[in-house]
PDB file of N, CA, C and O in Angstrom:
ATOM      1  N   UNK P   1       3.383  44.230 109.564  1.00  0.00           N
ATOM      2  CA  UNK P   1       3.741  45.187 108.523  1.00  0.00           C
ATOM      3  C   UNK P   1       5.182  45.649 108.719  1.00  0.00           C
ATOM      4  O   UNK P   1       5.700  45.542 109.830  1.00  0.00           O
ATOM      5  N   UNK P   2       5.926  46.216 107.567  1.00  0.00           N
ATOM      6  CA  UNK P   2       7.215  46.460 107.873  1.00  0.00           C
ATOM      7  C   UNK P   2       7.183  47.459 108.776  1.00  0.00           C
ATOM      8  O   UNK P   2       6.289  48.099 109.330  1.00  0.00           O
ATOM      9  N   UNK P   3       8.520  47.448 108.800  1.00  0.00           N
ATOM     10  CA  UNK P   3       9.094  49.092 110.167  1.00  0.00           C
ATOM     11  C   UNK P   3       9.888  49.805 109.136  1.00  0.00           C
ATOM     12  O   UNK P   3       9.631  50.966 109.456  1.00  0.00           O
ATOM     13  N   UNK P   4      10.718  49.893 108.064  1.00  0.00           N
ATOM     14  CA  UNK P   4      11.623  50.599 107.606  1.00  0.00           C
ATOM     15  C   UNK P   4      11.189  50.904 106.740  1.00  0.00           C
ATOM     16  O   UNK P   4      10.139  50.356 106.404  1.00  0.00           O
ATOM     17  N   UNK P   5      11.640  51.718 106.093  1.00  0.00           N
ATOM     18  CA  UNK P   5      11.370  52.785 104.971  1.00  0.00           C
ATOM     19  C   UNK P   5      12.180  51.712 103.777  1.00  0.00           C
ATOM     20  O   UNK P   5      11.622  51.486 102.703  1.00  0.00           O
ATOM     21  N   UNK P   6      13.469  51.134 104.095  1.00  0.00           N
ATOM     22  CA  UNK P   6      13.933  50.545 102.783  1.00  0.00           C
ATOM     23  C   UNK P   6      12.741  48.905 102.916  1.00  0.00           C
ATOM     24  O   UNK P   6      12.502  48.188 101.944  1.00  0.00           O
ATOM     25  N   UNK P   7      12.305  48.717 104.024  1.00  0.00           N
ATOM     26  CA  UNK P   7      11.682  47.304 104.099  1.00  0.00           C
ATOM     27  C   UNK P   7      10.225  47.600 103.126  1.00  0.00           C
ATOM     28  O   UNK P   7      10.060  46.612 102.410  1.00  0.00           O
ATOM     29  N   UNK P   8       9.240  48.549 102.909  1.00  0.00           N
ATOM     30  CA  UNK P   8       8.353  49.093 102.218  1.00  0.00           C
ATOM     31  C   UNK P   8       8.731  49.569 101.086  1.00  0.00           C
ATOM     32  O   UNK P   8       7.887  49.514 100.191  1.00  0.00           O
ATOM     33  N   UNK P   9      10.147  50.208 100.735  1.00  0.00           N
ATOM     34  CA  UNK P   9      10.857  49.938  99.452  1.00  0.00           C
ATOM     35  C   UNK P   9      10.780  48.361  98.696  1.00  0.00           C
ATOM     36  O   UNK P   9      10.379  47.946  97.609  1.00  0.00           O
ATOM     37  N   UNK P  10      11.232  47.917  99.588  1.00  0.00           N
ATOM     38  CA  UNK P  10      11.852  46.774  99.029  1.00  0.00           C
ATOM     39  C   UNK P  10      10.432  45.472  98.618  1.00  0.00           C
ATOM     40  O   UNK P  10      10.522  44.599  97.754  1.00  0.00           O
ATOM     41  N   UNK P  11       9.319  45.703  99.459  1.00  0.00           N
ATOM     42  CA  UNK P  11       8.302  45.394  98.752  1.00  0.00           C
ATOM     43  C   UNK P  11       7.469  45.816  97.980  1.00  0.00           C
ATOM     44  O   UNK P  11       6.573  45.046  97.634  1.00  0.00           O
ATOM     45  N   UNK P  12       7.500  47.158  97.475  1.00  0.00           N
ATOM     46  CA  UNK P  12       7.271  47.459  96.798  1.00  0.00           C
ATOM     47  C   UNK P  12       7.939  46.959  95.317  1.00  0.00           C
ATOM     48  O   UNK P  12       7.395  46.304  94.427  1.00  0.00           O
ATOM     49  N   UNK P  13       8.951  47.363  95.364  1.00  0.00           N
ATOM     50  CA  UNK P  13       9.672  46.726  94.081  1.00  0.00           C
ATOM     51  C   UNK P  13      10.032  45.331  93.737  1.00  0.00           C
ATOM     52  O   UNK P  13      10.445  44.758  92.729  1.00  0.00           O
ATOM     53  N   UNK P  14       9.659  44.933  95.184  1.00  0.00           N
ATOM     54  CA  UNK P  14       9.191  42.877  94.977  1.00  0.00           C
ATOM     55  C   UNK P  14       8.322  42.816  93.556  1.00  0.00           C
ATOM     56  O   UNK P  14       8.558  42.420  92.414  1.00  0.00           O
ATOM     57  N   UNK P  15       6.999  43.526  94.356  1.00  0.00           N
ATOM     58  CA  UNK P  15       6.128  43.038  93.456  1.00  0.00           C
ATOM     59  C   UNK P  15       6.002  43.499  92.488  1.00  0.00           C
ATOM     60  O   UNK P  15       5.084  43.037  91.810  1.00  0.00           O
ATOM     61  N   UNK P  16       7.018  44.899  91.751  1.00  0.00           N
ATOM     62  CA  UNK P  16       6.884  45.283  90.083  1.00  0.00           C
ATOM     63  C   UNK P  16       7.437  44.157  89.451  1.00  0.00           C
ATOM     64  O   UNK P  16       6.948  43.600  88.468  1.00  0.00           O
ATOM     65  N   UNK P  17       8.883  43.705  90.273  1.00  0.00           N
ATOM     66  CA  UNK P  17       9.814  42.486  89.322  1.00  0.00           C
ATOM     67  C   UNK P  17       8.775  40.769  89.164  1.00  0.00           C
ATOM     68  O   UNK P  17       8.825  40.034  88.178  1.00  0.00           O
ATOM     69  N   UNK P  18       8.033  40.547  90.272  1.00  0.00           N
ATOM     70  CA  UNK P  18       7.084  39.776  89.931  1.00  0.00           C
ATOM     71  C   UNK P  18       6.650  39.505  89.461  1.00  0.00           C
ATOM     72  O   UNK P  18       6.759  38.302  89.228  1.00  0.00           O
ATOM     73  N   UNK P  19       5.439  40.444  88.618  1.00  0.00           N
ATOM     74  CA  UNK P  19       4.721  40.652  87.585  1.00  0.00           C
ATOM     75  C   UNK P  19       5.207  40.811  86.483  1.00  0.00           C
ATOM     76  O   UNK P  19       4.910  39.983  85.621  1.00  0.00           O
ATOM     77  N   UNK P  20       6.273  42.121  86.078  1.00  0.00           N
ATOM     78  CA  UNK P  20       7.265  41.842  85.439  1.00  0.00           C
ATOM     79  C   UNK P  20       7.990  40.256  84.829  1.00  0.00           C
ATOM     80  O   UNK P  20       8.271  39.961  83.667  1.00  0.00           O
ATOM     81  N   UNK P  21       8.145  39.448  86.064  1.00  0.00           N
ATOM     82  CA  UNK P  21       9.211  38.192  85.788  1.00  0.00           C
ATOM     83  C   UNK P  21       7.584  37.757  84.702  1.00  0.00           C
ATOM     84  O   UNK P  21       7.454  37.766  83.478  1.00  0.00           O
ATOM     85  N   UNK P  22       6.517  37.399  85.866  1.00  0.00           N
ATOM     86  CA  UNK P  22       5.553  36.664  85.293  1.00  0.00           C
ATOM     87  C   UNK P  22       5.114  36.735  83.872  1.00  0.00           C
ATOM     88  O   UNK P  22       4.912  35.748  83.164  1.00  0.00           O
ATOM     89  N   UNK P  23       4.953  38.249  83.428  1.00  0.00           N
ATOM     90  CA  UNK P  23       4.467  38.615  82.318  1.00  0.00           C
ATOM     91  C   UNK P  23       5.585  38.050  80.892  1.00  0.00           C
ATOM     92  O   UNK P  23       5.206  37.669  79.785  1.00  0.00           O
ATOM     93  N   UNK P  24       6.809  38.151  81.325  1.00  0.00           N
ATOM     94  CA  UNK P  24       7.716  37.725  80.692  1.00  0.00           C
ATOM     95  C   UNK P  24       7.682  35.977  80.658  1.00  0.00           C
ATOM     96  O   UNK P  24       7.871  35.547  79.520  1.00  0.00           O
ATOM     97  N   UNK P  25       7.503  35.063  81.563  1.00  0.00           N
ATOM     98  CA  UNK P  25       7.292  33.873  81.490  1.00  0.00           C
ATOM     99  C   UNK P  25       6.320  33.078  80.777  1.00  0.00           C
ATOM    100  O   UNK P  25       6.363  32.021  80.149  1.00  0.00           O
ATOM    101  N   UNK P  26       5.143  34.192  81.170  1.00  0.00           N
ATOM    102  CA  UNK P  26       3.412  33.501  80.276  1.00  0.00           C
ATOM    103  C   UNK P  26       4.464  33.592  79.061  1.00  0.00           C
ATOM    104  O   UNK P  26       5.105  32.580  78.777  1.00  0.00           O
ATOM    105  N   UNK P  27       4.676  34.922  78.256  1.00  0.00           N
ATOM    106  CA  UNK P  27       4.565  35.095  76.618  1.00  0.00           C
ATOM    107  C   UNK P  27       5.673  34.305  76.712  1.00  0.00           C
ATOM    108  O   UNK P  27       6.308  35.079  75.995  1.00  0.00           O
ATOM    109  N   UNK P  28       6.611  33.306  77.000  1.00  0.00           N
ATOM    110  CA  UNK P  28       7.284  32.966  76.548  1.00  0.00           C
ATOM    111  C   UNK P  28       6.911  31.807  76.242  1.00  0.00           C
ATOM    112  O   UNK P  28       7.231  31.283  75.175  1.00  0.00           O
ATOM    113  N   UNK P  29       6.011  31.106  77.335  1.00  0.00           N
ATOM    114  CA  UNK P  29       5.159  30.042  77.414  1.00  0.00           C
ATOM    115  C   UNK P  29       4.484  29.818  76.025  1.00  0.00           C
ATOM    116  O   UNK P  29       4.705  28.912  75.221  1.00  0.00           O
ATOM    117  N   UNK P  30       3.280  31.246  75.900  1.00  0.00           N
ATOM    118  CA  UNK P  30       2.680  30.819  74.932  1.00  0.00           C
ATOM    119  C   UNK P  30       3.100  31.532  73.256  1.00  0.00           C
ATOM    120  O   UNK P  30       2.414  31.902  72.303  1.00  0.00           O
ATOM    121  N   UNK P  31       4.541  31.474  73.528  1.00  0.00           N
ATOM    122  CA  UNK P  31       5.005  31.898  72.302  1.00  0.00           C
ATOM    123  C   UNK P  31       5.757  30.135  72.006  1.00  0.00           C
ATOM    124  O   UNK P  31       5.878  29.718  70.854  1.00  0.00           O
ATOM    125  N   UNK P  32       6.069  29.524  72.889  1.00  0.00           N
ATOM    126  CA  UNK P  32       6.843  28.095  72.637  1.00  0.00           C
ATOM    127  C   UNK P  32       5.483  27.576  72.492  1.00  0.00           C
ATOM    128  O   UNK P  32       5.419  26.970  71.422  1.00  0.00           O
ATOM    129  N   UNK P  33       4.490  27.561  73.051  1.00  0.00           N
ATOM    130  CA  UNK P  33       2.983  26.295  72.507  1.00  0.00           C
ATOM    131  C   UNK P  33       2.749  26.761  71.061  1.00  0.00           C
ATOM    132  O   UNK P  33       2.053  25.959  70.438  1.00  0.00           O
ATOM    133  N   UNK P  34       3.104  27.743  70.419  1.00  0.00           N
ATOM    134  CA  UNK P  34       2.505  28.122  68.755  1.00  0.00           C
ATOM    135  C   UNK P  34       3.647  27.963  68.128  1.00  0.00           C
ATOM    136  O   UNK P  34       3.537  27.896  66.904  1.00  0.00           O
ATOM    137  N   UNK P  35       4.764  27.876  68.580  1.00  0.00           N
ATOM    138  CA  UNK P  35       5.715  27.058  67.281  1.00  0.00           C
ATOM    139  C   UNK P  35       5.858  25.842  67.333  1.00  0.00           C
ATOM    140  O   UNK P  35       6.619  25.250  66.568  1.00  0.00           O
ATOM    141  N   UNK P  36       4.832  24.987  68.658  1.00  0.00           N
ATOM    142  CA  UNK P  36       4.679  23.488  68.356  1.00  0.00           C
ATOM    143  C   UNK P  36       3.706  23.032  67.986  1.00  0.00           C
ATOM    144  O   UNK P  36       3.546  21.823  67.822  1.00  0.00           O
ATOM    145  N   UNK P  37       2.744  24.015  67.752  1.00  0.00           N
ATOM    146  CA  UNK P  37       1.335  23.825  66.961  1.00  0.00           C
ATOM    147  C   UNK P  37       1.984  23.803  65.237  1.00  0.00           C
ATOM    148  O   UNK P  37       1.762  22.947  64.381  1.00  0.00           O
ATOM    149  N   UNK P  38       2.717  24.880  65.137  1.00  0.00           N
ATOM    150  CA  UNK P  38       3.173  25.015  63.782  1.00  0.00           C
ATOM    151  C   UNK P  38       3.196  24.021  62.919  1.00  0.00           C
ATOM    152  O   UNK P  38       3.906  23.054  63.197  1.00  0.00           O
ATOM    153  N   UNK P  39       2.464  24.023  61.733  1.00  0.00           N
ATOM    154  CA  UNK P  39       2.772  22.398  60.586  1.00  0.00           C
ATOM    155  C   UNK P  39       3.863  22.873  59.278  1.00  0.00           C
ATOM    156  O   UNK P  39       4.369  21.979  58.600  1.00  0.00           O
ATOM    157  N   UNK P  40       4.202  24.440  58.963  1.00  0.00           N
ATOM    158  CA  UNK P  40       4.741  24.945  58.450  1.00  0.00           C
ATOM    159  C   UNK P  40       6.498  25.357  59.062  1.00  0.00           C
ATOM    160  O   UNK P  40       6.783  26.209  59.904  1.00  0.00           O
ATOM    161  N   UNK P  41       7.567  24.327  58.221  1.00  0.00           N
ATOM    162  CA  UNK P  41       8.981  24.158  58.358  1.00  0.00           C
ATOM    163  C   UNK P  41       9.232  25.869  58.167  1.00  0.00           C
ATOM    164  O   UNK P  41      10.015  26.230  59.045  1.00  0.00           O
ATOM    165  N   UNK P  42       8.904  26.762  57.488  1.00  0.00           N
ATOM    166  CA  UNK P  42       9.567  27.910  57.039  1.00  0.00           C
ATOM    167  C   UNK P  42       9.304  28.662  57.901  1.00  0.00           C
ATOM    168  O   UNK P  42      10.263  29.315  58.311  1.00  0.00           O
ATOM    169  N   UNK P  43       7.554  28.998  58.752  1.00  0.00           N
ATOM    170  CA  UNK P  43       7.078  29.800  59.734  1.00  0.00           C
ATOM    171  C   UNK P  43       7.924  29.516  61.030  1.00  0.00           C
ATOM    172  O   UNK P  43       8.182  30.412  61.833  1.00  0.00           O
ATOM    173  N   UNK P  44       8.353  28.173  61.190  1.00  0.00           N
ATOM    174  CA  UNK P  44       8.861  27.502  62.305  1.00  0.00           C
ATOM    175  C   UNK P  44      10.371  28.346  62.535  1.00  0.00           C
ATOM    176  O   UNK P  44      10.758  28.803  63.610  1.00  0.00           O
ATOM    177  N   UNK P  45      11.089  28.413  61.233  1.00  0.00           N
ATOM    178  CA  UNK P  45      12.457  28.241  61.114  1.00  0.00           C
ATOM    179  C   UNK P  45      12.652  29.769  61.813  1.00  0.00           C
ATOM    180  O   UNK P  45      13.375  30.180  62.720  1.00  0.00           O
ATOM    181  N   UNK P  46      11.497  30.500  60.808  1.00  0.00           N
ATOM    182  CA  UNK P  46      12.099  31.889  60.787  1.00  0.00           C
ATOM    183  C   UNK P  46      11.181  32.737  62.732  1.00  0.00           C
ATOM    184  O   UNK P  46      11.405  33.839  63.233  1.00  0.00           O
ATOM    185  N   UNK P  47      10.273  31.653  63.223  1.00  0.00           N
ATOM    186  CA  UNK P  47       9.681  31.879  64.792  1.00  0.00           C
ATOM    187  C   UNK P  47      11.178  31.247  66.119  1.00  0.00           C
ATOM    188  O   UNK P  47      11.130  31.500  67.322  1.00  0.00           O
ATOM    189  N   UNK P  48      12.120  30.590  65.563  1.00  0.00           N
ATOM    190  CA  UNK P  48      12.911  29.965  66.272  1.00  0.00           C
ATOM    191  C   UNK P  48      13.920  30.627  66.896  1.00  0.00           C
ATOM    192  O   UNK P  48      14.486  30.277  67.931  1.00  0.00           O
ATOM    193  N   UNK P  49      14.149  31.680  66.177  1.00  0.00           N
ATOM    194  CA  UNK P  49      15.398  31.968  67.130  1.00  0.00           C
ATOM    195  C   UNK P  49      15.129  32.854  67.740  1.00  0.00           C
ATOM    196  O   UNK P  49      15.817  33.218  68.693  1.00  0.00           O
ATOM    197  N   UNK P  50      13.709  33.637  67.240  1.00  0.00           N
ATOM    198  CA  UNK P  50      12.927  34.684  68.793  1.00  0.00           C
ATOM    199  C   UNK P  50      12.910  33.984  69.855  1.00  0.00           C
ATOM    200  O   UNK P  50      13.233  34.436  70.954  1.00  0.00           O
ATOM    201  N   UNK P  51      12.487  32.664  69.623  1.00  0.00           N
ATOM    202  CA  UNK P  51      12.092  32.464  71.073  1.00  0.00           C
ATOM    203  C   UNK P  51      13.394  31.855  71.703  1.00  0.00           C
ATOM    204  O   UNK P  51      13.589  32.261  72.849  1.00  0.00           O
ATOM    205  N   UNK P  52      14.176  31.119  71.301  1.00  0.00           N
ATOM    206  CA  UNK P  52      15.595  31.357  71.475  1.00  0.00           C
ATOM    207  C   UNK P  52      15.539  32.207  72.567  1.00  0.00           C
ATOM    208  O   UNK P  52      15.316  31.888  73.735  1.00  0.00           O
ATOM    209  N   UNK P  53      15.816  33.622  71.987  1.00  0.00           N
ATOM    210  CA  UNK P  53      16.421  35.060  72.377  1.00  0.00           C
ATOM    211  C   UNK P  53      15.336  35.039  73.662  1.00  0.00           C
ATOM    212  O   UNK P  53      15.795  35.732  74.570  1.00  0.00           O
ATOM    213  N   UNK P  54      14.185  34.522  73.970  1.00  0.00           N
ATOM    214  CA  UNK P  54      13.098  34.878  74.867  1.00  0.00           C
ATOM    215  C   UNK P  54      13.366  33.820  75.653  1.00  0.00           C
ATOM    216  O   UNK P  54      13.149  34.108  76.830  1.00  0.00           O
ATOM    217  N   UNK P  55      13.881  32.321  75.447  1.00  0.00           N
ATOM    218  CA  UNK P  55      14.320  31.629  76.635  1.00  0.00           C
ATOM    219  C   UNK P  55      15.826  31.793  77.650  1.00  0.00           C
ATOM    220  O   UNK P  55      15.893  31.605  78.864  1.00  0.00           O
ATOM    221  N   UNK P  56      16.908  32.183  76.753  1.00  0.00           N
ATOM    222  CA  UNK P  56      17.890  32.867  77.253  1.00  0.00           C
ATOM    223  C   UNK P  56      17.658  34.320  77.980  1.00  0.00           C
ATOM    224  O   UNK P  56      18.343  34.919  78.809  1.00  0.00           O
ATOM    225  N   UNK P  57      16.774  34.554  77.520  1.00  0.00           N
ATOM    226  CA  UNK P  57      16.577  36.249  78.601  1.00  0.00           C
ATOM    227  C   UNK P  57      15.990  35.702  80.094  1.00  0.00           C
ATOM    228  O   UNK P  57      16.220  35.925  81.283  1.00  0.00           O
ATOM    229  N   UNK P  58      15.162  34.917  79.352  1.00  0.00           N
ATOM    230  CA  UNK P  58      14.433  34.342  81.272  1.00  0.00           C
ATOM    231  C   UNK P  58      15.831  33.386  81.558  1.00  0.00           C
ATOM    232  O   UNK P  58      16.643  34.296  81.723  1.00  0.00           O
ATOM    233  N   UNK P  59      16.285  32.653  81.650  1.00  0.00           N
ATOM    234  CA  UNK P  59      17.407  32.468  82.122  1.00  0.00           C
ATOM    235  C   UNK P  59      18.226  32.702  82.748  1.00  0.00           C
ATOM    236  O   UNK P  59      18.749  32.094  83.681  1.00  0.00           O
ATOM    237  N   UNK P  60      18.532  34.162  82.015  1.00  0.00           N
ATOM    238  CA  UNK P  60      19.983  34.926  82.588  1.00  0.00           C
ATOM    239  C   UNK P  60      19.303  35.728  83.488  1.00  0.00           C
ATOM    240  O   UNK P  60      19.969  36.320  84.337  1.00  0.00           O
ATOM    241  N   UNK P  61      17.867  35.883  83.458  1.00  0.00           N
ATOM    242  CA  UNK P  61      17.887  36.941  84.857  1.00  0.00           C
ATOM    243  C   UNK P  61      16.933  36.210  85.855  1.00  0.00           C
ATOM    244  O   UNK P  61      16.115  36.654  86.660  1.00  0.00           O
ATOM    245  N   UNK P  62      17.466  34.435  85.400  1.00  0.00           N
ATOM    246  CA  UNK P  62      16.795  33.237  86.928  1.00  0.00           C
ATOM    247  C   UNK P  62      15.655  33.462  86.957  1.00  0.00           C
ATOM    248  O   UNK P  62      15.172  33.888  88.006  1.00  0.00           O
ATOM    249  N   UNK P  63      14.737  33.228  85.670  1.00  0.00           N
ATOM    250  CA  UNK P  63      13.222  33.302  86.029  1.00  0.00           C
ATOM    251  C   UNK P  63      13.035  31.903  85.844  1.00  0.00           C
ATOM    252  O   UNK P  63      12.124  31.426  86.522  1.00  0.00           O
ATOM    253  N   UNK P  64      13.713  31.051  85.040  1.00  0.00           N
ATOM    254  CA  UNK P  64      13.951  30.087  84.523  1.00  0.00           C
ATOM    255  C   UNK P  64      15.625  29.019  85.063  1.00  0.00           C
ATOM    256  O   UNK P  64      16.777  29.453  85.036  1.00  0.00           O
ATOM    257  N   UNK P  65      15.264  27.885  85.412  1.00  0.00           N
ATOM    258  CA  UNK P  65      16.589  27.495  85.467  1.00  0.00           C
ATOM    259  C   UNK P  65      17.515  26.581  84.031  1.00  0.00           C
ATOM    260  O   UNK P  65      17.015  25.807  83.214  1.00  0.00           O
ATOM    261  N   UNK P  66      18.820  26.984  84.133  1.00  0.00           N
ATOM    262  CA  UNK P  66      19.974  27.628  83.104  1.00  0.00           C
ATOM    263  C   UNK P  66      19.426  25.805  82.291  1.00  0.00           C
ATOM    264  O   UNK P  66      18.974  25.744  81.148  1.00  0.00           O
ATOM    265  N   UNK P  67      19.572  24.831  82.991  1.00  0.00           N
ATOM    266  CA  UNK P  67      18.900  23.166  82.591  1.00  0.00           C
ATOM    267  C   UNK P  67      18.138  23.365  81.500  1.00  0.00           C
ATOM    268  O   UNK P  67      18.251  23.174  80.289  1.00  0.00           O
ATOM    269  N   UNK P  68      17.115  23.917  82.440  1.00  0.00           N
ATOM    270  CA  UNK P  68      15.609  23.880  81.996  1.00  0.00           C
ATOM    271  C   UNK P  68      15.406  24.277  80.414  1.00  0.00           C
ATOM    272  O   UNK P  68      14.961  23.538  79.535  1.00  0.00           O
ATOM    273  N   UNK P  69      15.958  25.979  80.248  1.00  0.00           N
ATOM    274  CA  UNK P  69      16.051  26.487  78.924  1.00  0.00           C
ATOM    275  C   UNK P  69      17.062  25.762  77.939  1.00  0.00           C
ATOM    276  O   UNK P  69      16.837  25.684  76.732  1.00  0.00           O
ATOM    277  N   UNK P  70      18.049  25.303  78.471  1.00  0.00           N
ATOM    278  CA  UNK P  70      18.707  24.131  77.249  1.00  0.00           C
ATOM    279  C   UNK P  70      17.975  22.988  77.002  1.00  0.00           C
ATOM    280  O   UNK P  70      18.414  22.285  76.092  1.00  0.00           O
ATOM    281  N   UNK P  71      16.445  22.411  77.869  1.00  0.00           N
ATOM    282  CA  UNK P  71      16.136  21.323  77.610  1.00  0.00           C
ATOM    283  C   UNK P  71      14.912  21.788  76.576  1.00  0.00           C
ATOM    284  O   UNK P  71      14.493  21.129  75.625  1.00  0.00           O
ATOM    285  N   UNK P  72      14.526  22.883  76.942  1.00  0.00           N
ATOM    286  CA  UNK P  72      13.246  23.893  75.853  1.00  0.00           C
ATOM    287  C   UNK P  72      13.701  23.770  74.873  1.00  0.00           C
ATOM    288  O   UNK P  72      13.144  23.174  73.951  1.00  0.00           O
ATOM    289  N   UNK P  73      15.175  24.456  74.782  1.00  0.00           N
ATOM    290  CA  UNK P  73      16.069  25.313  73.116  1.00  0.00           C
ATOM    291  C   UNK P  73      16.082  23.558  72.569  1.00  0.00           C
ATOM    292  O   UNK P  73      15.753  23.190  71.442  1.00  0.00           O
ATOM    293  N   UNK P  74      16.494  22.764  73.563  1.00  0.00           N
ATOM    294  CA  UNK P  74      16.931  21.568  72.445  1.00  0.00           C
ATOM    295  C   UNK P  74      15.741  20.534  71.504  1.00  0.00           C
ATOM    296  O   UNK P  74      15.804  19.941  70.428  1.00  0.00           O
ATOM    297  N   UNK P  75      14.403  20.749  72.841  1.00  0.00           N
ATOM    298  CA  UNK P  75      13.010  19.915  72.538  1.00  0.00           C
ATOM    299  C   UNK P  75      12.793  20.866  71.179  1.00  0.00           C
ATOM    300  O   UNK P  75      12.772  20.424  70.031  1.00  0.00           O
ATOM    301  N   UNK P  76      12.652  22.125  71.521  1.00  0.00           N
ATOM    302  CA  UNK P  76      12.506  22.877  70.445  1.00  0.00           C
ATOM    303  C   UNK P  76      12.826  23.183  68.824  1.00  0.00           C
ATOM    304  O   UNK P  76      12.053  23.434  67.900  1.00  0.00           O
ATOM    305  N   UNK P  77      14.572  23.033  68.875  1.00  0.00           N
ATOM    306  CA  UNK P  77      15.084  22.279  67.912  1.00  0.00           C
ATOM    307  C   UNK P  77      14.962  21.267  67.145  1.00  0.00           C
ATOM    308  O   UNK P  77      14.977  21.147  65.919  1.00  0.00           O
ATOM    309  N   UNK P  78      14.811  20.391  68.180  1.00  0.00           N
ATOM    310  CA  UNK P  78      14.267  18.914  67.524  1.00  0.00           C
ATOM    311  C   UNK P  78      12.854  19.112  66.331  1.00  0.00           C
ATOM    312  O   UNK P  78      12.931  18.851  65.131  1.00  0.00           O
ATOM    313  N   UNK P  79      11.599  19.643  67.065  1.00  0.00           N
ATOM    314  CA  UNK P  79      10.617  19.919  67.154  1.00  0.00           C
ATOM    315  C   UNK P  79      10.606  20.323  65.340  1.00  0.00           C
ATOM    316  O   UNK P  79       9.950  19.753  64.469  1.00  0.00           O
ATOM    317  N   UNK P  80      11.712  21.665  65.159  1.00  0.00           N
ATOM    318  CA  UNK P  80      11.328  22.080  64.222  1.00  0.00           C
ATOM    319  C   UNK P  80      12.044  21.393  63.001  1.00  0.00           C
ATOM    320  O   UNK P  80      11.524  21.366  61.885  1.00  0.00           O
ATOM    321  N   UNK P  81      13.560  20.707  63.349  1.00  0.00           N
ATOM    322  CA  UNK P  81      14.312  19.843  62.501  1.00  0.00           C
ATOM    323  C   UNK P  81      13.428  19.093  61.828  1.00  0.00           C
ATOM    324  O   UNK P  81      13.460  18.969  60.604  1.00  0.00           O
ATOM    325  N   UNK P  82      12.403  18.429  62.743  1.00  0.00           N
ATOM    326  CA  UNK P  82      11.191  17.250  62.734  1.00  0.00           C
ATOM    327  C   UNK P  82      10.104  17.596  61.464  1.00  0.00           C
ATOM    328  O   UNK P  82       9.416  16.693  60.988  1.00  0.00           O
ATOM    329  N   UNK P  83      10.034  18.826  61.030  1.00  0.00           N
ATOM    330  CA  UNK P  83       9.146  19.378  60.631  1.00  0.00           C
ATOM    331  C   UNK P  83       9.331  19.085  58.836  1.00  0.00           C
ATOM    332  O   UNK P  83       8.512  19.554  58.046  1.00  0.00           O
TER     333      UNK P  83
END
């Protein structure tokens, strides 16, 4: 177990940003599986740039690597161009 007062800090607030990161990762997850279920070009167009805005947020604060979300934003793109 820790010895310091900032070491019991500091796990403590491990595990809010954790859950936190996580909770933010699922919905992003299952906000990208329902705009590839989507058969509707207009629902698609106007669901696209939320999630956009929801893969760049995990990104910039490294829940996600910077690759990864340009290879989402671009499959994604495609996805709905396709439509």
């Amino acid at each position: 177990m820790a010895n310091h007062k900032s070491a019991l800090k500091r796990i403590r607030s491990n595990e809010a940003k954790r859950l936190r990161n996580k909770y933010q990762h699922k919905t992003t997850r299952n906000a990208i599986k329902k705009l590839r279920e989507l058969e509707s070009k207009t629902e698609a167009e106007t669901m696209f740039p939320t999630i956009v805005s929801m893969i760049d947020k995990l990104a910039k604060k490294n829940i996600i690597h910077n690759n990864k979300a340009s290879n989402l934003k671009a499959s994604l793109s495609k996805h709905v161009a396709s439509l």
